[in-house]
Structure formats: structure tokens, C-alpha cells
Short mmCIF file of C-alpha atoms in Angstrom, two decimals:
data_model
loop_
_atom_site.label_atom_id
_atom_site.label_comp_id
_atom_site.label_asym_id
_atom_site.label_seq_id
_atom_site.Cartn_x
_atom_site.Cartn_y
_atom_site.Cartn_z
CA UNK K 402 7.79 -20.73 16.37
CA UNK K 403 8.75 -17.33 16.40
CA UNK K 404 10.72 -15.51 13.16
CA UNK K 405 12.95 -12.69 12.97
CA UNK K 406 11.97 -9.55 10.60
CA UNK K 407 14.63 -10.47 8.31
CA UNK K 408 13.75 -13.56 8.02
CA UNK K 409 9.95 -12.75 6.60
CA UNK K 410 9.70 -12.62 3.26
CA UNK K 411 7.16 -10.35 2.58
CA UNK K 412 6.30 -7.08 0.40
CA UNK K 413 3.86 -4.32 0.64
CA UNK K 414 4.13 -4.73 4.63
CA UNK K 415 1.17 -3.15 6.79
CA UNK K 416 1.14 -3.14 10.01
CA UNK K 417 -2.42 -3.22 12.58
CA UNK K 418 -1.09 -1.86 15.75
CA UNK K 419 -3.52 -3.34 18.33
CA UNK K 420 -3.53 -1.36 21.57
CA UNK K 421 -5.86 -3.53 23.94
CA UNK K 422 -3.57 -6.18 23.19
CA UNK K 423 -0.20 -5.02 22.43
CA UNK K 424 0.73 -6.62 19.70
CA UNK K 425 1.06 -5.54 15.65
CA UNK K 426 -0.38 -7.53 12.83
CA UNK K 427 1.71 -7.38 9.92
CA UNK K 428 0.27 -7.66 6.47
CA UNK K 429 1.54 -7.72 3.13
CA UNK K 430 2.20 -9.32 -0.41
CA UNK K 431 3.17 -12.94 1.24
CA UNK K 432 3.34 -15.26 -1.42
CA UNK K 433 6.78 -16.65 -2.44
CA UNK K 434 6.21 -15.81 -5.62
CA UNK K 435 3.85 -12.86 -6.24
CA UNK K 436 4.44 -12.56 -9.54
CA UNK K 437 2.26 -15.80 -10.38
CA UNK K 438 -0.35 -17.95 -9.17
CA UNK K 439 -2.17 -16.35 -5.74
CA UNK K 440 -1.89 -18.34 -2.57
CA UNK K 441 -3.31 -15.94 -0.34
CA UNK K 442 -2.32 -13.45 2.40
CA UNK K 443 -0.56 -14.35 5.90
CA UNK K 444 -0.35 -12.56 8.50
CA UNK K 445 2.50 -12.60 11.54
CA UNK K 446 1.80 -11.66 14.91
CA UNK K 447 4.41 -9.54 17.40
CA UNK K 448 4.91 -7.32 20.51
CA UNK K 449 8.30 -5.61 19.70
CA UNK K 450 8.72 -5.53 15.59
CA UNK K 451 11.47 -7.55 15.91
CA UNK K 452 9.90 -11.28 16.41
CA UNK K 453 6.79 -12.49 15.11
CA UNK K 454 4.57 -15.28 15.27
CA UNK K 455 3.12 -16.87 12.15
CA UNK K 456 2.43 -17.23 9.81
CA UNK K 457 -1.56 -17.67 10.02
CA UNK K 458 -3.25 -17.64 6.62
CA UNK K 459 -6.26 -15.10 6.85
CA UNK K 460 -7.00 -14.99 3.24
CA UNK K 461 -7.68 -18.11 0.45
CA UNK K 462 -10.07 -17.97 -2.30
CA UNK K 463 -12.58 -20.14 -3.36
CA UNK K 464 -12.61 -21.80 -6.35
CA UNK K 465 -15.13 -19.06 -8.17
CA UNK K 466 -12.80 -16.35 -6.83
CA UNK K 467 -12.44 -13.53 -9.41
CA UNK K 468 -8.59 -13.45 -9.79
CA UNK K 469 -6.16 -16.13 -9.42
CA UNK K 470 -3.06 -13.99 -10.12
CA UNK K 471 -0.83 -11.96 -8.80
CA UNK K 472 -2.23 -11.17 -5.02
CA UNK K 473 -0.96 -7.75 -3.97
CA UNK K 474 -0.38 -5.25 -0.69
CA UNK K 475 -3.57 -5.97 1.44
CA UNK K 476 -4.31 -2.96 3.51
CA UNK K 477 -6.20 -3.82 6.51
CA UNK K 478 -8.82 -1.25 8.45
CA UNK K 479 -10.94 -1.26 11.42
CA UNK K 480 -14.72 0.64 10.31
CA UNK K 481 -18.14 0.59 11.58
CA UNK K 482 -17.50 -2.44 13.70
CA UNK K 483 -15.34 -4.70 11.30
CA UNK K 484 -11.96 -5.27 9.52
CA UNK K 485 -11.91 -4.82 5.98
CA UNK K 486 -9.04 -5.32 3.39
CA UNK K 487 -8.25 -3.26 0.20
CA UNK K 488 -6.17 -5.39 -1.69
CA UNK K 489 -4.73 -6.08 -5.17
CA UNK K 490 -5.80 -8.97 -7.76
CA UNK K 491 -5.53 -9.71 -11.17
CA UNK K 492 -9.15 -10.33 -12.74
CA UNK K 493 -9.84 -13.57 -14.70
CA UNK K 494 -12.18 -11.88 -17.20
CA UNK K 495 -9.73 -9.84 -18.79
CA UNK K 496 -6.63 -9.47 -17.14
CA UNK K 497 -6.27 -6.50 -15.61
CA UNK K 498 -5.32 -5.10 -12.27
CA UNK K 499 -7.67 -4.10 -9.72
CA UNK K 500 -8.11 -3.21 -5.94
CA UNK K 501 -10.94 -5.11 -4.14
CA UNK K 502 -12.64 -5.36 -1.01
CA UNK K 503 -12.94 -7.76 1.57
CA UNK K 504 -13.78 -8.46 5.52
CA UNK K 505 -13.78 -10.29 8.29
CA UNK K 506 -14.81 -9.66 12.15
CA UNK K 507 -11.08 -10.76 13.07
CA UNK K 508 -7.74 -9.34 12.03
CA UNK K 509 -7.56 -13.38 11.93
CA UNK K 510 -9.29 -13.54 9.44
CA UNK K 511 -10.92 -15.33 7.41
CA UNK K 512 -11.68 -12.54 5.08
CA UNK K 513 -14.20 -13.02 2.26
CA UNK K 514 -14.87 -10.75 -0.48
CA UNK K 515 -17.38 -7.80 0.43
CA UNK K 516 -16.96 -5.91 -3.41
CA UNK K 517 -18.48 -7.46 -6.41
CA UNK K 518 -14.92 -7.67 -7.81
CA UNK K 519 -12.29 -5.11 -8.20
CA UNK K 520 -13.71 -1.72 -7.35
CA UNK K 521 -11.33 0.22 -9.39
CA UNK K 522 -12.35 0.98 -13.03
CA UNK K 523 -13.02 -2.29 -15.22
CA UNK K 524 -10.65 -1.03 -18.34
CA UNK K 525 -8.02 -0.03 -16.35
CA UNK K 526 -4.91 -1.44 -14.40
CA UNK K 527 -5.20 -0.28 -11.02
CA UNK K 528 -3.04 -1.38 -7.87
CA UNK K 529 -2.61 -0.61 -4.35
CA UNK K 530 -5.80 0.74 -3.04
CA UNK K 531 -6.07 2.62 0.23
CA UNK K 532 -7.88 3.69 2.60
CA UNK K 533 -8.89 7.37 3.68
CA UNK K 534 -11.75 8.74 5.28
CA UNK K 535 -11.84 12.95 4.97
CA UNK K 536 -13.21 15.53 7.43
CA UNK K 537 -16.13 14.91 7.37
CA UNK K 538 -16.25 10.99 7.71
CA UNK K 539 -16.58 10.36 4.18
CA UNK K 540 -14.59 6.99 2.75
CA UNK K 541 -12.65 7.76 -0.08
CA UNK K 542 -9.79 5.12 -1.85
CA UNK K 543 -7.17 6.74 -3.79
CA UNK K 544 -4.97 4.38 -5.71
CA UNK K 545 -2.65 3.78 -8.70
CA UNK K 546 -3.10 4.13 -12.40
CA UNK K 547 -0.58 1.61 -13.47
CA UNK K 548 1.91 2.98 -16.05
CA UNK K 549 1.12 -0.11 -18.40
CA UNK K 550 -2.05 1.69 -19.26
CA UNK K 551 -0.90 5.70 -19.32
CA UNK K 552 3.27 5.54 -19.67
CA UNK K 553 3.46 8.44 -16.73
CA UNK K 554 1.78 6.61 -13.97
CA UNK K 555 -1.06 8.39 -11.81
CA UNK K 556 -2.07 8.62 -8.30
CA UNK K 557 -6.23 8.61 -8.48
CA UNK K 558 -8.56 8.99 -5.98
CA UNK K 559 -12.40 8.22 -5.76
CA UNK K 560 -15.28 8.34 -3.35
CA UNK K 561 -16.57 5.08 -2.13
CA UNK K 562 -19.86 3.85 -0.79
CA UNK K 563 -20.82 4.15 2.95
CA UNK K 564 -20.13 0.21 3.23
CA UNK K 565 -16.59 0.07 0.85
CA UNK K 566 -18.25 -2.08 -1.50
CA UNK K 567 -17.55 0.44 -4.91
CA UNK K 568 -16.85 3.13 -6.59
CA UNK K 569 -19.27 6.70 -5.70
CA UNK K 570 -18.43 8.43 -8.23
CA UNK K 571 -15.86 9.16 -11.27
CA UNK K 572 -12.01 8.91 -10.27
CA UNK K 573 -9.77 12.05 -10.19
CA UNK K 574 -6.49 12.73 -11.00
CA UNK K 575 -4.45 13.91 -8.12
CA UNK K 576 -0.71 14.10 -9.92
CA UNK K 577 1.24 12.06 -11.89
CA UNK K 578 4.68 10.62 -11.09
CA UNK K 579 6.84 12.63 -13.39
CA UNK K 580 5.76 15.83 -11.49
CA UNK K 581 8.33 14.46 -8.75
CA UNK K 582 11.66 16.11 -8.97
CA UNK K 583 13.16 12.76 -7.63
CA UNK K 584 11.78 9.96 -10.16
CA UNK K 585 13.34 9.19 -12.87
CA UNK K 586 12.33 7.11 -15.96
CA UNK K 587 12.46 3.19 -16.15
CA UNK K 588 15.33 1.92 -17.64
CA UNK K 589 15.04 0.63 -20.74
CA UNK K 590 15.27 -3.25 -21.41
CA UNK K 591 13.47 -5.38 -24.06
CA UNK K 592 10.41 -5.24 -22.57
CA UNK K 593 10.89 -1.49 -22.09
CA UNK K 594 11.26 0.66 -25.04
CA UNK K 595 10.01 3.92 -24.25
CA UNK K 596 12.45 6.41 -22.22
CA UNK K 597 8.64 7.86 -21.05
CA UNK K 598 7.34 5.04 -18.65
CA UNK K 599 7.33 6.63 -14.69
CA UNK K 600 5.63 4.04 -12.27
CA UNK K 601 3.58 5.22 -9.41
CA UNK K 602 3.19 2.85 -6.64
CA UNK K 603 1.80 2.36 -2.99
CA UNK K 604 0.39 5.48 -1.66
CA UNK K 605 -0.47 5.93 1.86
CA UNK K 606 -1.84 9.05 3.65
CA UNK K 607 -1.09 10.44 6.67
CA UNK K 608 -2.75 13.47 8.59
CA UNK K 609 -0.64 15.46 10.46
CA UNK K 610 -0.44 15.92 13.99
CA UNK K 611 -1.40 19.89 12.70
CA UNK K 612 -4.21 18.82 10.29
CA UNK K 613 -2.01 18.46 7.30
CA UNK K 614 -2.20 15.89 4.99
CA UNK K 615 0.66 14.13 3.30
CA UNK K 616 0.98 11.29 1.33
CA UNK K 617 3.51 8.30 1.16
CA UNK K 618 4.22 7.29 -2.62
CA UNK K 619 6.88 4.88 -4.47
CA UNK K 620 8.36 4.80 -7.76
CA UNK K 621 12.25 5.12 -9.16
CA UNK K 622 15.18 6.78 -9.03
CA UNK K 623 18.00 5.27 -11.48
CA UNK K 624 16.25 1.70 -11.29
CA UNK K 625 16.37 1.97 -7.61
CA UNK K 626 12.76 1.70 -5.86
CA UNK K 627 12.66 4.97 -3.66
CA UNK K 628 9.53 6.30 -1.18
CA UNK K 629 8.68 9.85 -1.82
CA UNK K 630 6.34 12.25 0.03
CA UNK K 631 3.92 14.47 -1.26
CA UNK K 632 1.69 17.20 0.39
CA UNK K 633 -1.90 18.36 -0.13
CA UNK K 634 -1.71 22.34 0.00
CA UNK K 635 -5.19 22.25 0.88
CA UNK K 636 -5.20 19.72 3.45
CA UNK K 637 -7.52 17.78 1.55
CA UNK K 638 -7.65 14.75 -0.45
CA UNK K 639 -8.26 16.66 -3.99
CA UNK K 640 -5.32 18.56 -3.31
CA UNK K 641 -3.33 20.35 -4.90
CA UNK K 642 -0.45 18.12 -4.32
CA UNK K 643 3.20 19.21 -4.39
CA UNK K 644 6.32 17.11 -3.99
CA UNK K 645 8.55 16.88 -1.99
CA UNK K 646 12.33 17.63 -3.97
CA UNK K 647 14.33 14.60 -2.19
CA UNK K 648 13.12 11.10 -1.59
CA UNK K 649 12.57 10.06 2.05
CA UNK K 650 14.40 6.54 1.46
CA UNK K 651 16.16 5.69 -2.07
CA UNK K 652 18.18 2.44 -1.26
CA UNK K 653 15.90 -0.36 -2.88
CA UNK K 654 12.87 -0.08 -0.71
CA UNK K 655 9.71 1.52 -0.21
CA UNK K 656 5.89 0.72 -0.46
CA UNK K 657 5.43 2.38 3.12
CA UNK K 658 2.99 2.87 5.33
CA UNK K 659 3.37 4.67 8.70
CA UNK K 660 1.96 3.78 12.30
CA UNK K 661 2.33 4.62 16.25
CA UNK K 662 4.24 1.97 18.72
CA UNK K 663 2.59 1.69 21.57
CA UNK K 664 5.07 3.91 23.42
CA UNK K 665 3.99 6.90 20.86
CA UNK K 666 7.24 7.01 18.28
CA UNK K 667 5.81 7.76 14.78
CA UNK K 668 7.48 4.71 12.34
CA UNK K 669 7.66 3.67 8.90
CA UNK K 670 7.56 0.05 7.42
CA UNK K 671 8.28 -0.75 3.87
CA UNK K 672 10.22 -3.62 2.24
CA UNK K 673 13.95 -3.92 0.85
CA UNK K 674 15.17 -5.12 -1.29
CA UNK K 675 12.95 -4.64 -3.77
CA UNK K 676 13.43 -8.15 -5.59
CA UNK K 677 12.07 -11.51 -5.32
CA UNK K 678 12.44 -13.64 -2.65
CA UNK K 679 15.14 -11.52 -0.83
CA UNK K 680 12.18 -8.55 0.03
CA UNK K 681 12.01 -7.89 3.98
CA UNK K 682 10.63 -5.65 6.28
CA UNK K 683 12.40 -2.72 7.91
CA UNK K 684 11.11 0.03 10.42
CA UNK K 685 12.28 3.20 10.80
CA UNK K 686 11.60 6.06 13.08
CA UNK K 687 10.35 9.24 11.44
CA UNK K 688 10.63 12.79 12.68
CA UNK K 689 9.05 15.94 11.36
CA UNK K 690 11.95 18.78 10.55
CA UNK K 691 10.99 21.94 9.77
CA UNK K 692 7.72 20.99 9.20
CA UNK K 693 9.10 17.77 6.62
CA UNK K 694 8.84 14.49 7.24
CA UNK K 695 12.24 12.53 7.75
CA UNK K 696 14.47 9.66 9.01
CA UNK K 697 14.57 10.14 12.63
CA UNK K 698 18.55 10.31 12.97
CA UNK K 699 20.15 7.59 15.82
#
């Protein structure tokens, strides 16, 4: 039975464009409520991004699983022959967020878990892990410091192993999200006192089509979820990184990530709204202006 984009609940969304067979896999946060118990991660099937089949489950733990909370944004990647996901769990031992890795030989899964764990430092809460391999072929995962831990919330990165399966080296800071001109402050509430607490969320790189390398982030502007972009001046993953001054989307949405359609248009996906269960998927075409990312305009 086929489903509509709007009517997939979903968050985190990640698409797999698969050329020798035309069709996208789209990923994401899938559970109806992701702010418990972990089912797993789905996975719909389409041709146009506008009807899907699915969902087909392509990720359930075992019973010894590590985590049994809060299953976040899988991130799925074709290297050295198989498919591996980065994805977030909640560890059993002591609570705290962390990006792991698993794989599978099919974007079908099923995948199993290839890290011992979460790869991301033990003591720390750490969330959406991705992907990026530098110049020179060398894996690398850059990922979130959750505000929870540091108040101004970081975007890290680290080296990882030939085969994904840790950490190669210590992580560095790349910037923090109150060094965006756009984000503003959580709102306070009673489980929010401080007028201090900026959340960084969901990056995803991109190189340019002229070597440059940019990065897809999320946090908030007035208590609406908003996608910025940021760009290393050195082209590299270390950086430096410098924001961009306006948000590419503010209206309730973002976590992106950007791929090609088949007929070459350069488009985001993220999810709005940003609450539970009425989170959907959207794409949007982008255009480069004046050497800046934007909202291709109809």
C-alpha cells in the first residue's frame, strides 16, 4: 500500500537515492513515540518523493541491545562494499546519549550493530552522528554535544577508524551554537531555568560543487526549530567555521540533509512540524545565490 509524504510520520528524514534502481530510501526517527521506549527504524521506499512504499522494518534490537530508549536520526551510507548506519541511542549503563554504528549488506536491512556501543564519548550526551569522509579518504563523524551537558550546545567532530567501528582520536570543537547570529536561547519553562541553554542539532555536510564545504545545522529561533548553514573557510572539516547571518528555513522544521534526484536538482529534506506525532517530511529545491545556499524560488 502506498502512503503519501504527509502522511509519514517520521523525523530526522534521510534519504538513499539509489540510481541503478531509481528509487529513494527514506530513513529517519520512525517510532510513534521517540521520546520513549525504541521500536526500531523503518524505512519507505519511492520513485517520485511523493508516494512511498512501506514501511519495512530494517532495524530491531535484540534483547542484550545496549539502549532501549529513545532511537534517533539513522544516517545511512554506502562504504567499502556495505551500508552502514550512524544512529542515535540512549545507553542502558548510564543514561546518556550516544551515536552508534551499525550495518547491513542491504539498504533492507537487517542492520546489526558493528560498534561496541555508542562511539561518541562515554560521559557525554552526544546525538546525531554523521558521516564525512575528507580529501584524502579519511572517515571522520562530527556530531552534537547536547546542551544538557555544556548549556551552549557544540558541533564536534572526530576521526574514526578505517572500518567505523570508534573513535581515532580525541573530539574537537568546531563552534558552538550561540556563535550563530540567528539562534536564540530556549525559552524558559520549569524544566528550563537558565536564559543560557542554545541546542545544536543535526548537522550534515555538504561539499560544494567548487570544493567548498558547508554544513547543515538545527537549533532555535524564538522556540521555533530553524536549519542554519555554516561554512568551513578552509574547506576542511576543522574549519574555521562561520555562519551564515539568516536561517535557510525558520517555520518549525529542520534536521536536513541534502541529496540529488535522479534528474540532477540539488534538494533538501527535513521534518515539520517539529512536534510529536504531527512531524512530516518536506523537500525543497535548493539553489546556490551568490555563492549561498537557498530556497530555490517557484
Amino acid at each position: 500500500m502506498l502512503k503519501q509524504s504527509s502522511e509519514i510520520q517520521i523525523r530526522d528524514p534521510y534519504v538513499v537515492p539509489v540510481e541503478a534502481e531509481q528509487k529513494y530510501y527514506l530513513f529517519g526517527s520512525t517510532d510513534a513515540n521517540i521520546w520513549g521506549k525504541g521500536t526500531g527504524f523503518d524505512v519507505y521506499v519511492g520513485s517520485d518523493l511523493e508516494q512511498w512504499e512501506g514501511p519495512f522494518p530494517v532495524f530491531r534490537p535484540e534483547e542484550s541491545f545496549y539502549a532501549e530508549d529513545n532511537f534517533w536520526a539513522p544516517e545511512v551510507y554506502a562504504y567499502q562494499g556495505r551500508y552502514y548506519m550512524f544512529a542515535t541511542f540512549r545507553r542502558k549503563a548510564n543514561g546518556k546519549l550516544g551515536t552508534a554504528v551499525l550495518t547491513s549488506d542491504s539498504l533492507l536491512g537487517p542492520f546489526r550493530p558493528h560498534s561496541e556501543g555508542p562511539v561518541t564519548p562515554y560521559e557525554w550526551n552526544c546525538l546525531d552522528g554523521t558521516l564525512h569522509i575528507d580529501e584524502s579518504g579519511k572517515p571522520w563523524m562530527v556530531f552534537c554535544h547536547e546542551w544538557k551537558d555544556i548549556s551552549d550546545g557544540e558541533i564536534c567532530a572526530a576521526r574514526l577508524q578505517e572500518d567505523l567501528s570508534a573513535l581515532q582520536g580525541v573530539p574537537i570543537t568546531l563552534f558552538r551554537a550561540s556563535e550563530a547570529y540567528w539562534a536564540t536561547p530556549l525559552p524558559l519553562s520549569e524544566k528550563i531555568k537558565s536564559l543560557t541553554n542554545y541546542v545544536t542539532d543535526g548537522p550534515f555536510l555538504h561539499r560544494t560543487a567548487e570544493g567548498g564545504l558547508i554544513m547543515l545545522w538545527a537549533s532555535f529561533v524564538h522556540g521555533s526549530y530553524a536549519l542554519g548553514v555554516a561554512k568551513s573557510v578552509s574547506g576542511h572539516v576543522e574549519g574555521p567555521w562561520i555562519q551564515e547571518v539568516e536561517p535557510l528555513f525558520q517555520s518549525d522544521g529542520g534536521h536536513g540533509m541534502i541529496f540529488r534526484t535522479f534528474d540532477g536538482r540539488l534538494m533538501l529534506t527535513i521534518h515539520t512540524p517539529n512536534r510529536t506525532p504531527d512531524e512530516r517530511p518536506i523537500f525543497l529545491e535548493l539553489a546556490f545565490v551568490d555563492g549561498r545556499l537557498a530556497l530555490k524560488k517557484s
